[in-house]
CSV table of C-alpha atoms and ligand atoms in Angstrom, one decimal:
chain,number,residue,atom,x,y,z
A,1,MET,CA,142.1,90.4,90.1
A,2,VAL,CA,139.7,87.7,90.9
A,3,LEU,CA,136.3,88.0,92.7
A,4,TYR,CA,134.7,85.2,94.6
A,5,SER,CA,131.2,85.0,96.0
A,6,ILE,CA,131.4,83.6,99.6
A,7,GLU,CA,128.2,82.3,101.0
A,8,CYS,CA,128.4,82.5,104.8
A,9,GLY,CA,125.1,80.8,105.6
A,10,ASN,CA,121.4,81.5,105.2
A,11,PHE,CA,118.9,82.7,107.7
A,12,LYS,CA,115.5,84.2,108.0
A,13,LEU,CA,114.1,87.6,109.0
A,14,ASP,CA,110.6,88.9,109.6
A,15,GLY,CA,109.1,89.8,106.2
A,16,GLY,CA,107.2,92.7,107.5
A,17,ALA,CA,110.4,94.2,109.1
A,18,MET,CA,112.2,93.7,105.8
A,19,PHE,CA,109.6,95.6,103.7
A,20,GLY,CA,108.5,98.3,106.1
A,21,VAL,CA,105.1,99.8,105.2
A,22,VAL,CA,104.7,97.7,102.0
A,23,PRO,CA,101.6,95.4,102.4
A,24,LYS,CA,102.4,91.6,102.6
A,25,PRO,CA,100.4,90.7,99.5
A,26,LEU,CA,102.8,92.8,97.5
A,27,TRP,CA,106.1,91.8,99.0
A,28,GLU,CA,105.3,88.1,99.3
A,29,LYS,CA,105.1,87.8,95.5
A,30,THR,CA,108.9,88.0,95.4
A,31,ASN,CA,109.8,87.0,98.9
A,32,PRO,CA,107.4,84.3,100.2
A,33,ALA,CA,107.0,84.0,104.0
A,34,ASP,CA,107.1,80.9,106.2
A,35,SER,CA,104.5,80.1,108.9
A,36,GLN,CA,106.2,82.6,111.2
A,37,ASN,CA,106.1,85.3,108.5
A,38,ARG,CA,109.9,85.1,107.9
A,39,ILE,CA,111.6,85.4,104.5
A,40,ASN,CA,114.7,83.6,103.3
A,41,MET,CA,117.9,85.5,103.5
A,42,ALA,CA,121.5,84.9,102.5
A,43,THR,CA,124.6,86.4,104.0
A,44,ARG,CA,126.8,86.5,100.9
A,45,ALA,CA,130.2,88.1,101.2
A,46,LEU,CA,132.5,89.2,98.4
A,47,LEU,CA,136.1,88.1,98.3
A,48,ILE,CA,138.6,90.2,96.3
A,49,GLU,CA,141.9,88.7,95.4
A,50,ASN,CA,143.9,91.6,93.8
A,51,GLY,CA,147.4,90.1,93.7
A,52,LYS,CA,148.6,91.8,96.9
A,53,LYS,CA,145.7,91.5,99.2
A,54,LEU,CA,142.8,89.1,99.9
A,55,ILE,CA,139.9,91.3,101.0
A,56,LEU,CA,136.6,90.0,102.4
A,57,ILE,CA,133.6,92.3,102.3
A,58,ASP,CA,131.4,91.4,105.3
A,59,CYS,CA,131.4,87.9,106.8
A,60,GLY,CA,127.9,86.7,107.9
A,61,LEU,CA,126.4,85.8,111.3
A,62,GLY,CA,129.1,83.6,112.8
A,63,ASP,CA,128.0,81.2,115.5
A,64,LYS,CA,128.8,82.7,118.9
A,65,GLN,CA,125.3,83.4,120.2
A,66,SER,CA,123.0,81.0,122.0
A,67,GLU,CA,120.6,78.5,120.4
A,68,LYS,CA,117.8,80.6,121.7
A,69,PHE,CA,119.2,83.6,119.9
A,70,PHE,CA,119.6,81.8,116.6
A,71,SER,CA,116.1,80.2,116.9
A,72,HIS,CA,114.7,83.6,116.0
A,73,TYR,CA,116.7,83.6,112.8
A,74,GLY,CA,116.0,80.2,111.4
A,75,ARG,CA,119.4,79.3,109.9
A,76,TRP,CA,119.0,77.0,106.9
A,77,GLY,CA,121.1,75.4,104.1
A,78,ASP,CA,124.6,74.0,104.1
A,79,PHE,CA,126.7,77.1,103.4
A,80,SER,CA,129.4,78.2,105.9
A,81,LEU,CA,132.1,80.9,105.8
A,82,VAL,CA,134.9,78.4,106.2
A,83,SER,CA,133.7,75.9,103.6
A,84,SER,CA,133.0,78.7,101.1
A,85,LEU,CA,136.5,80.1,101.6
A,86,LYS,CA,137.9,76.6,101.2
A,87,SER,CA,136.0,76.1,98.0
A,88,ALA,CA,137.5,79.3,96.7
A,89,GLY,CA,141.0,77.9,97.6
A,90,PHE,CA,141.6,79.9,100.8
A,91,SER,CA,141.8,79.5,104.6
A,92,PRO,CA,140.8,82.2,107.1
A,93,ASP,CA,144.5,82.9,107.8
A,94,ASP,CA,144.9,84.0,104.2
A,95,ILE,CA,142.6,87.0,104.6
A,96,THR,CA,144.6,90.2,104.8
A,97,ASP,CA,141.6,92.6,105.1
A,98,VAL,CA,138.0,92.5,106.2
A,99,VAL,CA,135.8,95.4,105.3
A,100,PHE,CA,132.6,95.9,107.3
A,101,THR,CA,129.8,97.6,105.4
A,102,HIS,CA,128.4,98.1,108.9
A,103,LEU,CA,128.4,96.3,112.2
A,104,HIS,CA,124.9,94.8,112.4
A,105,PHE,CA,125.3,91.2,113.6
A,106,ASP,CA,124.4,89.5,110.2
A,107,HIS,CA,127.3,91.4,108.6
A,108,CYS,CA,130.1,91.1,111.1
A,109,GLY,CA,129.4,88.2,113.4
A,110,GLY,CA,131.8,85.8,111.5
A,111,ALA,CA,134.7,88.1,112.4
A,112,VAL,CA,135.0,87.0,116.0
A,113,PHE,CA,134.9,83.5,117.6
A,114,TYR,CA,135.3,81.8,120.9
A,115,ASN,CA,138.8,80.3,121.2
A,116,LYS,CA,139.5,77.1,123.1
A,117,LYS,CA,139.9,79.0,126.4
A,118,GLY,CA,136.5,80.6,126.0
A,119,GLY,CA,137.9,84.0,125.1
A,120,LEU,CA,136.8,86.1,122.1
A,121,GLU,CA,139.3,86.8,119.3
A,122,PRO,CA,139.3,87.7,115.7
A,123,PHE,CA,138.6,84.8,113.4
A,124,PHE,CA,141.0,86.2,110.8
A,125,LYS,CA,144.2,86.5,112.7
A,126,ASN,CA,146.3,88.1,110.0
A,127,ALA,CA,143.6,90.6,108.8
A,128,SER,CA,143.1,94.3,109.3
A,129,PHE,CA,139.4,95.1,110.0
A,130,TRP,CA,138.1,98.2,108.3
A,131,CYS,CA,135.0,100.2,109.4
A,132,HIS,CA,134.0,103.8,109.0
A,133,LYS,CA,135.0,105.8,112.0
A,134,LYS,CA,131.6,107.4,112.5
A,135,HIS,CA,129.9,104.1,112.2
A,136,TRP,CA,132.2,102.5,114.8
A,137,GLU,CA,131.4,105.3,117.2
A,138,TRP,CA,127.7,104.9,116.4
A,139,ALA,CA,127.9,101.1,117.0
A,140,ILE,CA,129.7,101.1,120.3
A,141,ASN,CA,127.2,103.6,121.8
A,142,PRO,CA,124.1,102.2,120.2
A,143,ASN,CA,120.7,103.9,120.1
A,144,ILE,CA,117.8,101.9,121.5
A,145,ARG,CA,116.5,101.2,118.1
A,146,GLU,CA,119.6,99.4,116.8
A,147,LYS,CA,120.9,98.0,120.1
A,148,ALA,CA,119.7,94.5,119.4
A,149,SER,CA,121.7,94.5,116.1
A,150,PHE,CA,125.0,95.8,117.5
A,151,LEU,CA,126.3,92.9,119.7
A,152,LYS,CA,129.2,93.7,121.9
A,153,GLU,CA,130.8,90.3,121.5
A,154,ASN,CA,131.0,90.9,117.7
A,155,ILE,CA,132.5,94.3,117.9
A,156,LEU,CA,134.7,95.0,121.0
A,157,PRO,CA,137.2,92.1,120.4
A,158,ILE,CA,138.1,93.7,117.1
A,159,LYS,CA,139.4,96.8,118.8
A,160,GLU,CA,141.0,94.9,121.6
A,161,SER,CA,143.0,92.8,119.1
A,162,GLY,CA,144.7,96.0,117.7
A,163,GLN,CA,143.5,94.9,114.2
A,164,LEU,CA,140.9,97.7,113.8
A,165,LYS,CA,141.4,100.3,111.1
A,166,LEU,CA,139.1,103.2,110.9
A,167,ILE,CA,138.1,104.9,107.6
A,168,GLU,CA,137.5,108.7,107.8
A,169,GLN,CA,136.1,109.3,104.3
A,170,GLU,CA,133.8,112.4,104.2
A,171,ASP,CA,132.7,112.4,100.6
A,172,ARG,CA,129.7,110.4,99.6
A,173,LEU,CA,131.7,108.5,96.9
A,174,SER,CA,135.4,108.3,96.8
A,175,THR,CA,138.3,105.9,96.2
A,176,SER,CA,139.9,104.3,99.3
A,177,SER,CA,143.6,104.3,98.7
A,178,ASP,CA,144.0,101.7,101.4
A,179,LEU,CA,141.6,99.3,99.8
A,180,GLY,CA,142.0,100.1,96.1
A,181,PHE,CA,138.3,100.5,95.3
A,182,ASP,CA,135.5,103.1,95.7
A,183,LEU,CA,133.3,103.4,98.8
A,184,LEU,CA,129.8,104.8,98.6
A,185,LEU,CA,128.6,106.1,102.0
A,186,VAL,CA,124.9,105.9,102.8
A,187,ASP,CA,123.2,106.9,106.1
A,188,GLY,CA,119.6,105.8,105.8
A,189,HIS,CA,119.9,102.3,107.1
A,190,THR,CA,122.5,103.2,109.8
A,191,GLU,CA,125.2,105.8,110.2
A,192,LYS,CA,127.8,105.6,107.5
A,193,GLN,CA,127.1,102.2,105.9
A,194,MET,CA,130.0,101.7,103.4
A,195,LEU,CA,129.2,100.1,100.0
A,196,PRO,CA,132.2,99.0,98.0
A,197,ILE,CA,132.2,99.7,94.2
A,198,VAL,CA,134.7,97.5,92.5
A,199,ASN,CA,136.0,97.6,88.9
A,200,TYR,CA,136.4,94.1,87.5
A,201,LYS,CA,137.2,92.8,84.0
A,202,GLY,CA,136.0,96.0,82.4
A,203,GLN,CA,132.7,96.1,84.4
A,204,THR,CA,131.7,97.6,87.7
A,205,ILE,CA,130.1,95.8,90.6
A,206,VAL,CA,128.3,97.5,93.5
A,207,PHE,CA,128.1,95.6,96.8
A,208,ALA,CA,124.5,96.6,97.6
A,209,GLY,CA,124.6,95.6,101.3
A,210,ASP,CA,121.5,96.7,103.2
A,211,LEU,CA,120.6,99.5,100.8
A,212,ILE,CA,119.2,96.9,98.3
A,213,PRO,CA,119.2,93.6,100.2
A,214,THR,CA,117.2,91.4,97.7
A,215,LEU,CA,115.8,91.6,94.2
A,216,GLY,CA,112.4,92.2,95.9
A,217,HIS,CA,113.7,95.5,97.2
A,218,LEU,CA,114.2,97.2,93.8
A,219,PRO,CA,111.0,99.3,93.9
A,220,ILE,CA,111.9,102.6,95.7
A,221,PRO,CA,109.3,102.4,98.5
A,222,TYR,CA,110.3,98.8,99.4
A,223,ILE,CA,112.6,99.5,102.2
A,224,MET,CA,113.3,97.9,105.6
A,225,ALA,CA,111.5,98.9,108.8
A,226,TYR,CA,115.0,98.6,110.4
A,227,ASP,CA,116.2,101.7,108.6
A,228,THR,CA,116.9,104.5,111.1
A,229,ARG,CA,116.4,107.3,108.5
A,230,PRO,CA,113.8,105.9,106.0
A,231,LEU,CA,113.4,109.1,104.0
A,232,LEU,CA,117.1,109.3,103.4
A,233,THR,CA,117.2,105.6,102.4
A,234,LEU,CA,114.6,106.4,99.7
A,235,LYS,CA,116.9,109.2,98.3
A,236,GLU,CA,120.0,107.1,98.5
A,237,LYS,CA,118.4,104.1,96.8
A,238,ALA,CA,117.1,106.3,94.0
A,239,PHE,CA,120.6,107.7,93.6
A,240,LEU,CA,122.2,104.2,93.5
A,241,LEU,CA,119.6,102.7,91.1
A,242,ASP,CA,119.9,105.7,88.7
A,243,LEU,CA,123.7,105.5,88.8
A,244,ALA,CA,123.8,101.7,88.3
A,245,CYS,CA,121.2,101.8,85.5
A,246,GLU,CA,122.9,104.7,83.6
A,247,LYS,CA,126.4,103.2,83.9
A,248,ASN,CA,125.5,99.6,83.5
A,249,TYR,CA,126.8,98.6,86.9
A,250,PHE,CA,126.0,95.2,88.4
A,251,LEU,CA,124.5,95.0,91.8
A,252,PHE,CA,125.9,92.2,94.1
A,253,LEU,CA,123.1,91.2,96.4
A,254,GLU,CA,124.2,90.2,99.9
A,255,HIS,CA,120.9,89.0,101.3
A,256,ASP,CA,119.2,87.4,98.3
A,257,PRO,CA,119.6,83.6,98.4
A,258,TYR,CA,118.4,83.2,94.8
A,259,ASN,CA,119.9,86.3,93.0
A,260,GLU,CA,123.6,87.0,93.4
A,261,LEU,CA,124.3,89.5,90.7
A,262,ILE,CA,121.8,91.6,88.7
A,263,THR,CA,121.7,94.2,86.0
A,264,LEU,CA,119.1,97.0,85.6
A,265,LYS,CA,117.2,98.7,82.8
A,266,LYS,CA,115.0,101.7,82.4
A,267,GLY,CA,111.3,100.6,82.9
A,268,GLY,CA,107.9,102.3,82.8
A,269,LYS,CA,108.0,103.0,86.6
A,270,GLY,CA,111.7,103.9,86.8
A,271,VAL,CA,114.6,101.6,87.1
A,272,ALA,CA,113.7,97.9,86.7
A,273,PHE,CA,115.3,94.5,86.9
A,274,ASP,CA,117.0,93.3,83.7
A,275,GLN,CA,119.1,90.1,84.0
A,276,LYS,CA,120.4,87.9,86.7
A,277,TYR,CA,123.8,86.3,86.8
A,278,THR,CA,126.4,84.9,89.2
A,279,LEU,CA,130.0,86.0,89.3
A,280,ASN,CA,130.9,82.7,87.8
A,281,SER,CA,128.2,82.7,85.1
A,282,PHE,CA,129.2,86.2,83.8
A,283,PHE,CA,132.9,86.5,84.6
A,284,GLY,CA,134.0,82.9,84.8
A,285,ASP,CA,136.3,81.5,82.1
B,1,ZN,ZN1,122.0,96.2,108.6
């Protein structure tokens, strides 16, 4: 098996929204804000080549929406999904499976594009697209709070293509026989976010998604204002941090432009940051 980090492009989000009730003087130490109070964000996907399948976990923003839409999200840097796949030695048509942690636009937008006739179709034409069944139902009938994050043009073409596969896992943590790795289900950020946990070269890597988006989000109370069930996020985060610390799991950070892979240690106030790596620096030959 080989894992690749796939940088799908950077953007910015409001720092206050990313840290909820935490005062700015505290969060800006780790995540400095620009003149519009926005912090730097990555959309870092994980690509799993396991000999039989080529599985992509999330796929960034894509570029379907208007300039006005993207002006709110300050895209920056040179990364793109296609160029990062190419650097890893693959093309979009090679992807056999795309796993959505959830369907907020910064996680799934890259999966659908406008074709030459102006129609919407899946960007990965040979892939199955995996989503938790309860999350899918949640996303296609969005609540007012999340409506701006669930964009129809990102979601409905997946179903229309016939390439959608729904996961019906009920247990919080169990192995997906379809995908070959574990999925941790968490409900604080949105209904049934799926976080892959992958064994790799004798180690274990957790795709931390929107439960722990950046290194600055390690302290338990540092959670997003976007979360639909914040008290639950606090519990789920404590569970994951304790598990990862106790078992020496790595956390793969989807949204942190400067920290790809981190380890944890027991600290005075609970679980604390230990070391930072990249997939290449730790696992590369
Ligand atoms: Zn999200």
